[in-house]
Coordinates of C-alpha atoms in Angstrom, one line a residue:
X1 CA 0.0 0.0 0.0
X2 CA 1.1 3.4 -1.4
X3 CA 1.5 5.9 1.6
X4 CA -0.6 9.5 0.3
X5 CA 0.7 10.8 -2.9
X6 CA 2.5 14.6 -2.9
X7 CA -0.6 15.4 -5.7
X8 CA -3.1 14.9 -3.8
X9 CA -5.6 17.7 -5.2
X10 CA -8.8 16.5 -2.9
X11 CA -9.4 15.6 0.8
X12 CA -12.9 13.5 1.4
X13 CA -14.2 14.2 5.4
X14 CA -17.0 12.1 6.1
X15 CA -18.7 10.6 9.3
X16 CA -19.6 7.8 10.7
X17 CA -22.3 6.5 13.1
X18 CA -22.5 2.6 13.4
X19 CA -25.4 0.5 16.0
X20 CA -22.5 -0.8 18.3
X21 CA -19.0 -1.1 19.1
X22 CA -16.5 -0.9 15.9
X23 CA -12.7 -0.6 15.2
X24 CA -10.5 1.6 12.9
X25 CA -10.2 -1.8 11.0
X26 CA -13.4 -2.3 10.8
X27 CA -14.2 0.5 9.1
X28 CA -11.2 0.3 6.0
X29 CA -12.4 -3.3 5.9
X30 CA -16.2 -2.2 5.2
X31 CA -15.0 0.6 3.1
X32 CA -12.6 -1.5 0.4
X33 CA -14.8 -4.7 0.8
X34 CA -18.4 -3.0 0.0
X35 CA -16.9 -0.7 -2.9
X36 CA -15.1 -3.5 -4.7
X37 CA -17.0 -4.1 -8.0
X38 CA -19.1 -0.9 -7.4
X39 CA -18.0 1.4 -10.0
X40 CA -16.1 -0.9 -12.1
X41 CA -12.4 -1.4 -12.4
X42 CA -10.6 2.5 -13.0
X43 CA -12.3 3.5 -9.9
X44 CA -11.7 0.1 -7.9
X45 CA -10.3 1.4 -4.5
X46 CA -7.7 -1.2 -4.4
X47 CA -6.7 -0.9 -7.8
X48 CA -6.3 3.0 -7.2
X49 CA -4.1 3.2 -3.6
X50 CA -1.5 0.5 -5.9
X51 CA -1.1 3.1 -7.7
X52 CA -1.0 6.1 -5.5
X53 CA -4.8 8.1 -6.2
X54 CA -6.2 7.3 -3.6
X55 CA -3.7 8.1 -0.6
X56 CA -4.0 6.0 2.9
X57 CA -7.5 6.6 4.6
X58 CA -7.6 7.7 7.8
X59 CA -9.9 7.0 10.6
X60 CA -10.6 8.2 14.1
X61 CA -13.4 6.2 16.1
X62 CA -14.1 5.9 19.4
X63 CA -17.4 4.2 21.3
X64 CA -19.9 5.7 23.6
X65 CA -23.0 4.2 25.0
X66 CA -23.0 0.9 22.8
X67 CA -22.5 2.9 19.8
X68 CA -19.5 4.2 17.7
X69 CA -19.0 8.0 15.9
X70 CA -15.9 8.9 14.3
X71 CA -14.9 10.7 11.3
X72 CA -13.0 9.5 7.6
X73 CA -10.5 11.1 5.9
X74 CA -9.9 10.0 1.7
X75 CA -7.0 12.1 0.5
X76 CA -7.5 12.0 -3.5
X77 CA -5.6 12.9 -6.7
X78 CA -8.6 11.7 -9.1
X79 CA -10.3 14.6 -10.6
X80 CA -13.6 16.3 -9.2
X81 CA -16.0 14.1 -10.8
X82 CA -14.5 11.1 -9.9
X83 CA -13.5 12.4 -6.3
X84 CA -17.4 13.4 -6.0
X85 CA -18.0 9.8 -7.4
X86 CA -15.9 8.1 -4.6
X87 CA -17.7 10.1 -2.1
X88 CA -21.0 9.2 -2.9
X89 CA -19.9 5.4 -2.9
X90 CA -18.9 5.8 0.3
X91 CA -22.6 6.5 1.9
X92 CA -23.6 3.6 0.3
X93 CA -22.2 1.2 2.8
X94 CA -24.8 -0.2 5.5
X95 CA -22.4 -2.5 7.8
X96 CA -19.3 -2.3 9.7
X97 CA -18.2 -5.9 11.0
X98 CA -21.8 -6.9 12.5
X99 CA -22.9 -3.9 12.9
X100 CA -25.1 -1.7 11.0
X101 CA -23.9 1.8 10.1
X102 CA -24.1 5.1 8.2
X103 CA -21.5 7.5 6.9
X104 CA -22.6 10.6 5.6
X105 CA -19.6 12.8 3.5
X106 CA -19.5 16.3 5.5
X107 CA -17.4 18.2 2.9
X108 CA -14.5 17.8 -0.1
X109 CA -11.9 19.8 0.5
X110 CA -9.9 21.6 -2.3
X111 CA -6.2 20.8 -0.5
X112 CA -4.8 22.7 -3.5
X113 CA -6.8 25.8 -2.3
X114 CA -5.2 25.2 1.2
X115 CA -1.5 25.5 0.0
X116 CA -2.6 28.3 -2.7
X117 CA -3.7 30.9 0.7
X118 CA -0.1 29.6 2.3
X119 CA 1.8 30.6 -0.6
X120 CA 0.1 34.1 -0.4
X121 CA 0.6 34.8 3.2
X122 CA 4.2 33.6 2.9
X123 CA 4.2 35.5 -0.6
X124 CA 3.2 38.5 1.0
X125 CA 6.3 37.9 4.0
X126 CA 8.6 37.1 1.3
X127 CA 7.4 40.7 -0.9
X128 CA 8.6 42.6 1.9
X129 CA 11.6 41.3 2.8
X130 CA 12.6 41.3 -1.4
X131 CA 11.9 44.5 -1.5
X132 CA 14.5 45.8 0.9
X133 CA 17.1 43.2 -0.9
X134 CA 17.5 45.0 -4.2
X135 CA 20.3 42.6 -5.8
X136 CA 17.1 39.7 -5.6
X137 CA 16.5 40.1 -9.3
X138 CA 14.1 37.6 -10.6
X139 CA 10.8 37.7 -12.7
X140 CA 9.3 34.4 -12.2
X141 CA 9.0 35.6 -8.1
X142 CA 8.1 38.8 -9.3
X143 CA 5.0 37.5 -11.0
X144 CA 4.3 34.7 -8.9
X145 CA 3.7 36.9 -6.2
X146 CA 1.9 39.3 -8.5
X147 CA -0.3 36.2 -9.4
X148 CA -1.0 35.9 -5.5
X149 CA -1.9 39.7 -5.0
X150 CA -4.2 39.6 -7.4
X151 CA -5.9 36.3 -6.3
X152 CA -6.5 38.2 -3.0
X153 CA -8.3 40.8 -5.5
X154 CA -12.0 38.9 -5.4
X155 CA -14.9 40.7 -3.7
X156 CA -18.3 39.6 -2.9
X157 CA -21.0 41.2 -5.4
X158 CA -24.1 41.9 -5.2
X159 CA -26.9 40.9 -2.6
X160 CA -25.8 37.1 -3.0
X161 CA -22.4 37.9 -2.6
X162 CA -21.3 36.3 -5.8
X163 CA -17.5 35.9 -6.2
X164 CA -16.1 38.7 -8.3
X165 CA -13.2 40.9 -9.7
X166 CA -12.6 44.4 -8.7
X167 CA -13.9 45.6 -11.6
X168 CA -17.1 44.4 -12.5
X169 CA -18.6 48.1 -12.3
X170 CA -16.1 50.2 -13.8
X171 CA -16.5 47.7 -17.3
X172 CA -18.5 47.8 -20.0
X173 CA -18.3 44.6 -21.0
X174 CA -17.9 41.5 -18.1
X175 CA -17.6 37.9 -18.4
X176 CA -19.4 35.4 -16.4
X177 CA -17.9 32.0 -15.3
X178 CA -19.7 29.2 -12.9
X179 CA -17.6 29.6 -9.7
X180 CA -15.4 30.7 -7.0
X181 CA -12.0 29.3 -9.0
X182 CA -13.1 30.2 -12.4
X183 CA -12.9 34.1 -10.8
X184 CA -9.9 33.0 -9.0
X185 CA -8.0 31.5 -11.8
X186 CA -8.6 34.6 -14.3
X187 CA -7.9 36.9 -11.5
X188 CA -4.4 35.0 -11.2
X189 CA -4.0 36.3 -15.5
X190 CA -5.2 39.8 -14.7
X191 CA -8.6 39.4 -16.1
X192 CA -10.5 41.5 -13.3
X193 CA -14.3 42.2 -15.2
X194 CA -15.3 38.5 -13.6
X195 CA -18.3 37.3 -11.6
X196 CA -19.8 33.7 -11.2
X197 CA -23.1 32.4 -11.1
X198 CA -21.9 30.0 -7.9
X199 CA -24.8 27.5 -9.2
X200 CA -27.0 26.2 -11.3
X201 CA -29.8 28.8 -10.5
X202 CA -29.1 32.3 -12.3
X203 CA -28.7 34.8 -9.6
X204 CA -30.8 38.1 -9.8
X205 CA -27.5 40.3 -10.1
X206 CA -26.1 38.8 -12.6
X207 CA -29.4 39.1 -14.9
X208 CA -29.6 42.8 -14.2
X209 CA -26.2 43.1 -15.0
X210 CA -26.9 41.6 -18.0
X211 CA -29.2 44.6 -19.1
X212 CA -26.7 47.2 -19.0
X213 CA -23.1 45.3 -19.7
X214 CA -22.0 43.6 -23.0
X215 CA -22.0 40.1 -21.3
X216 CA -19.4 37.2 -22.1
X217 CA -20.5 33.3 -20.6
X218 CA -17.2 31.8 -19.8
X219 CA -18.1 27.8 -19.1
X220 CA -16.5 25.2 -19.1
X221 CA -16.2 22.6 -21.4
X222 CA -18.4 19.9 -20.1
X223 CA -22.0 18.7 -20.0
X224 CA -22.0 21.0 -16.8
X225 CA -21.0 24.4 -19.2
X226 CA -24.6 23.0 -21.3
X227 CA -26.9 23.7 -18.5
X228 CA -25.5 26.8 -17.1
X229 CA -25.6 28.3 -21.0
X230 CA -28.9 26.6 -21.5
X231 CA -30.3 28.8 -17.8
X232 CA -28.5 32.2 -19.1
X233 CA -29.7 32.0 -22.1
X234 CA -33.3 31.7 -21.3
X235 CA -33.2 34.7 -18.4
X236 CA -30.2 36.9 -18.9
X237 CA -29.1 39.1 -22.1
X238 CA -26.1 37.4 -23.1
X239 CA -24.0 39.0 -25.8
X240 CA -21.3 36.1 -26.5
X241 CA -20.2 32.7 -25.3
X242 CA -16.5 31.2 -24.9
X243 CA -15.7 27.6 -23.8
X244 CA -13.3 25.9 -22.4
X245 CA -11.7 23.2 -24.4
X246 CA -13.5 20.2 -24.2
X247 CA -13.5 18.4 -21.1
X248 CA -11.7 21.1 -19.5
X249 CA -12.9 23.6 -16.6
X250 CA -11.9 27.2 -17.0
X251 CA -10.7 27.1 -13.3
X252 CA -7.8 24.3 -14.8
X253 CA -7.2 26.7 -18.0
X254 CA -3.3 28.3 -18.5
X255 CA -3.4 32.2 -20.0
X256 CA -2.4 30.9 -23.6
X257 CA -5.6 28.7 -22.9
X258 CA -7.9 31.7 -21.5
X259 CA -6.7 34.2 -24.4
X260 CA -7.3 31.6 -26.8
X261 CA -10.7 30.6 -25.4
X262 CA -12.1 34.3 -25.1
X263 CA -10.7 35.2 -28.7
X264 CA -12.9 32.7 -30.2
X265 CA -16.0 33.8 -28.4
X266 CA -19.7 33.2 -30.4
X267 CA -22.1 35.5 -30.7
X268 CA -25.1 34.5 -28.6
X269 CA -26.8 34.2 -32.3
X270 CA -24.7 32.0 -33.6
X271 CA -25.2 29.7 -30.9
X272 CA -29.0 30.5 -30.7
X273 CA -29.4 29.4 -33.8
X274 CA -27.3 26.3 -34.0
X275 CA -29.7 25.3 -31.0
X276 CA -32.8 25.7 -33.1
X277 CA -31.3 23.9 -35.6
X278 CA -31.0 20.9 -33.5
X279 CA -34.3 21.3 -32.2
X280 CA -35.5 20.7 -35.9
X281 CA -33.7 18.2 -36.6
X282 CA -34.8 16.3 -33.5
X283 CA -38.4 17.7 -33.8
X284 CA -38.3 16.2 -37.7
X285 CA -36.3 12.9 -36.7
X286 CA -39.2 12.1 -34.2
X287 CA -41.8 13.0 -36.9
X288 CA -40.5 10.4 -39.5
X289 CA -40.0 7.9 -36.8
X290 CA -43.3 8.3 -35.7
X291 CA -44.6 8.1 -39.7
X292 CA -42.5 5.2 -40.1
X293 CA -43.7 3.7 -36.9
X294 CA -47.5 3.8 -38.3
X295 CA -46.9 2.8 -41.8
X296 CA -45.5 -0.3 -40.0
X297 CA -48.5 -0.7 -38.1
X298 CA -50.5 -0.5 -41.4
X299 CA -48.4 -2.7 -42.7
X300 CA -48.4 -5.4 -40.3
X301 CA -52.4 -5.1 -39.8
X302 CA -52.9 -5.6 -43.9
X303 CA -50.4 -8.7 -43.9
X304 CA -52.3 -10.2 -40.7
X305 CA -55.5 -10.5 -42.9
X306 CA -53.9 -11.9 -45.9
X307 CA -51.8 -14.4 -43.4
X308 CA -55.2 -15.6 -41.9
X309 CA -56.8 -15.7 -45.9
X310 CA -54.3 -18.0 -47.1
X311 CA -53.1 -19.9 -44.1
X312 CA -53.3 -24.0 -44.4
X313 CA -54.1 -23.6 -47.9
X314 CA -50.6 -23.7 -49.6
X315 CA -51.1 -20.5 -51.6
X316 CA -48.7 -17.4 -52.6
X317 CA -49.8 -13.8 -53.0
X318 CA -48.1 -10.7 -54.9
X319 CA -49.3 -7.9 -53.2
X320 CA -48.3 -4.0 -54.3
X321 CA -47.7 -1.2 -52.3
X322 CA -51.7 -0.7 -51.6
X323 CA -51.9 -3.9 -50.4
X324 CA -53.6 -5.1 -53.1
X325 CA -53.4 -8.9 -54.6
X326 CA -51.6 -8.4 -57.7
X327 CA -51.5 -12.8 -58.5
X328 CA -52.2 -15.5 -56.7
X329 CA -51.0 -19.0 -56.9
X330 CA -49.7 -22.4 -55.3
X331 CA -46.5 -22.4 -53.0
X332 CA -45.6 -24.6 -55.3
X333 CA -45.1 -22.9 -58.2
X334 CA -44.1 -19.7 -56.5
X335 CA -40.0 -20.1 -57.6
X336 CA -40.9 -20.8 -61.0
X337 CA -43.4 -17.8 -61.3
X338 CA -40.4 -15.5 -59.7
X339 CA -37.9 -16.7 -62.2
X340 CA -40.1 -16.7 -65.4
X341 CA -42.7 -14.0 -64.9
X342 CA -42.2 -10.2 -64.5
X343 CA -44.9 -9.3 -61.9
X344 CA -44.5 -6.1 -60.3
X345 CA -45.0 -6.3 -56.9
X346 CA -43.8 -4.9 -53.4
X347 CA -44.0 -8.3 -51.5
X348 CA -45.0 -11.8 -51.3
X349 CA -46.8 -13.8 -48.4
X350 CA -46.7 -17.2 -48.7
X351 CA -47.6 -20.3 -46.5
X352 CA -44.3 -21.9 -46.7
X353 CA -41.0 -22.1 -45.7
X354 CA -38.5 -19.1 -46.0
X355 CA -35.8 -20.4 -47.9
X356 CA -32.2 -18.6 -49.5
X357 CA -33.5 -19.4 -53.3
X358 CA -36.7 -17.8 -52.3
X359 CA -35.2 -15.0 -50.9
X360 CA -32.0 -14.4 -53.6
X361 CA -35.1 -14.7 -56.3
X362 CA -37.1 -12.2 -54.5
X363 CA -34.2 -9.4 -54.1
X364 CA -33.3 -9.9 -57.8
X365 CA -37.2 -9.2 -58.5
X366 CA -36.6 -6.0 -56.5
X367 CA -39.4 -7.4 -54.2
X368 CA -39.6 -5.1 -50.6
X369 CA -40.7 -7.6 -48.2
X370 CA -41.1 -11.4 -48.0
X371 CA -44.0 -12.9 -45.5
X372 CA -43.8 -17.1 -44.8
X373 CA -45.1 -19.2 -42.2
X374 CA -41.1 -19.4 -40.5
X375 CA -37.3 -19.0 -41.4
X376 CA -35.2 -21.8 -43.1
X377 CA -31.5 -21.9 -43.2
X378 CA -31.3 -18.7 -44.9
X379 CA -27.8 -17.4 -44.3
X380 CA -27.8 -13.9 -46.3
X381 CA -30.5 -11.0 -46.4
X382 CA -30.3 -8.6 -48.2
X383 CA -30.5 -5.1 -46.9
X384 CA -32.8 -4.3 -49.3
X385 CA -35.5 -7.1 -48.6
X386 CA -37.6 -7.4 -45.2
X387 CA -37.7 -11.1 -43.9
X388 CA -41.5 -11.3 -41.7
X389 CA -42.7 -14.6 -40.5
X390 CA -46.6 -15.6 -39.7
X391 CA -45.4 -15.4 -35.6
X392 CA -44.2 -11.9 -35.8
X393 CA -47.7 -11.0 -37.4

């Protein structure tokens, strides 16, 4: 076992209550042994401490009154989706050794976050004491530490208090992103015009805003990005929308990345339409699979009555595309009729057996759809031809 990796990005706390007296061991045990299988094998916990994502859990428990509380610890350098993932696995368990019990995940913390305030406190130390060493030359400190002061930049705007750059009122134009590290992270490249929605739910401020300020949507890359855009766009003015690349969140974006992103910004119009143009498609797919749907119905109803008109009497029908009986004759005879007479016709129902001549006869005769009382050892259809027997009427 792998002891917790130096990337770890995420810190799972949960807690757990179990009906009577339990062990640390107890609990790692229940936690491996009813997750394995769960969520299939790149998310198998076992699989995932060999190889240092998941670092060592930790667990404090202690018992009072014949029952046992404590709290869990998952360090994790998975992503956020698949952190979120593990967590929720972990409230599925039910039992601890004999006993039942509950764990309930209290919070996910962003350890990156953590070490990002140290580095600006110590930042901050280290600014001072620079500045009074003049022959410390160096401009990757210098802009690190500018990258820290302007982190410390975001405000709280509006009566939600949504996070936000310094500047939202003094621009004409702002950008809106989905949360607290999307402002952070363009704060960090000196992007300052920045507010999140900090949810799913629109926020009031930012659809007034909207009103007055050319508006950018900023979102990321994901199914997640859909929904926001899909919520702005039906109750805020939006003037343009940038994404991240796909799969990406703008939060994990580089400068080169953000520039790049924003620079190839849509006009809401654009994307407007490219929506409605979906909505047609999927509006006109449905149609014609609902038309098709029905003519199969038709279909099947009108061969029904000639199955039950000709069944147990060893007779063969041309039918055209009205249904009508074009020729009737003996099963017998139907091969010889298909090879030497040029009936036009859009299928046959026989009562007889399905066979390959049959059917390589009938696709040459450009015949639609073939109808027999079952299937022989026919080995090749042709795409062309519909195969139906009397049990599937």
């Amino acid at each position: 076992m792998k002891a917790p990796s130096d990337t770890t990005k995420y810190l799972i706390h949960a807690e757990i209550v179990a009906e009577g007296v339990v062990e640390r061991p107890d609990v790692v045990g229940a936690i491996f042994g009813q997750t394995e299988g769960l969520l299939g094998d790149d998310l198998d916990l076992r699989e995932l401490q060999k190889t240092g994502r998941i670092g060592r859990i930790e667990v404090k428990i202690e018992s009072k009154s014949g029952k046992s509380y404590g709290e869990i610890k998952v360090p994790s350098s998975l992503d956020k989706i698949e952190t979120a993932i593990l967590a929720a696995a972990l409230e599925t368990i039910e039992r601890v050794g004999p006993c039942s019990a509950k764990i309930k995940v209290k919070k996910i913390e962003d350890v990156r976050a953590s070490k990002r305030k140290k580095i600006i406190e110590r930042a901050k130390e280290i600014l001072k004491e620079l500045f009074e060493e003049p022959e410390i030359e160096s401009e990757k400190i210098v802009e690190l530490v500018r990258q820290a002061v302007r982190s410390e930049e975001i405000i709280e705007y509006g009566e939600e208090r949504l996070p936000a750059g310094p500047a939202i009122d003094e621009s004409d134009a702002i950008i809106v992103v989905e949360g607290r590290a999307d402002v952070l992270n363009l704060l960090k490249h000196g992007i300052k015009n920045v507010i999140a929605v900090n949810g799913t739910n629109v926020p009031k401020t930012i659809v007034e805003l909207s009103k007055k300020k050319t508006v950018t949507a900023f979102l990321d890359g994901d199914r997640g990005g859909d929904l926001i855009l899909k919520e702005l766009l039906q109750v805020a003015d939006i003037d343009y929308v940038a994404r991240a690349p796909e799969g990406k969140g703008v939060e994990d974006l580089t400068q080169k990345e953000i520039i790049k992103a924003l620079r190839n910004k849509v006009p809401v119009e654009q994307i407007l339409s490219k929506m409605e143009k979906k909505v047609e498609e999927k509006e006109t797919a449905e149609k014609e699979e609902k038309e098709n749907k029905e003519e199969e119905l038709d279909l099947i109803a009108a061969l029904r009555k000639h199955k039950e008109e000709i069944e147990g009497k060893l007779l063969a029908r041309f039918i055209d595309s009205d249904m009508n009986v074009v020729k009737e004759i003996p099963v017998r005879d139907l091969v010889k009729v298909l090879k030497t007479n040029n009936i036009k016709a859009s299928g046959i129902i026989f009562d007889g057996v399905i066979t390959q001549r049959v059917v390589d006869i009938a696709a040459k005769k450009n015949i639609s759809y073939l109808v027999g009382v079952r299937l022989g050892s026919v080995v090749k259809i042709p795409t062309k031809l519909k195969i139906i027997t009397f049990d599937e009427l």
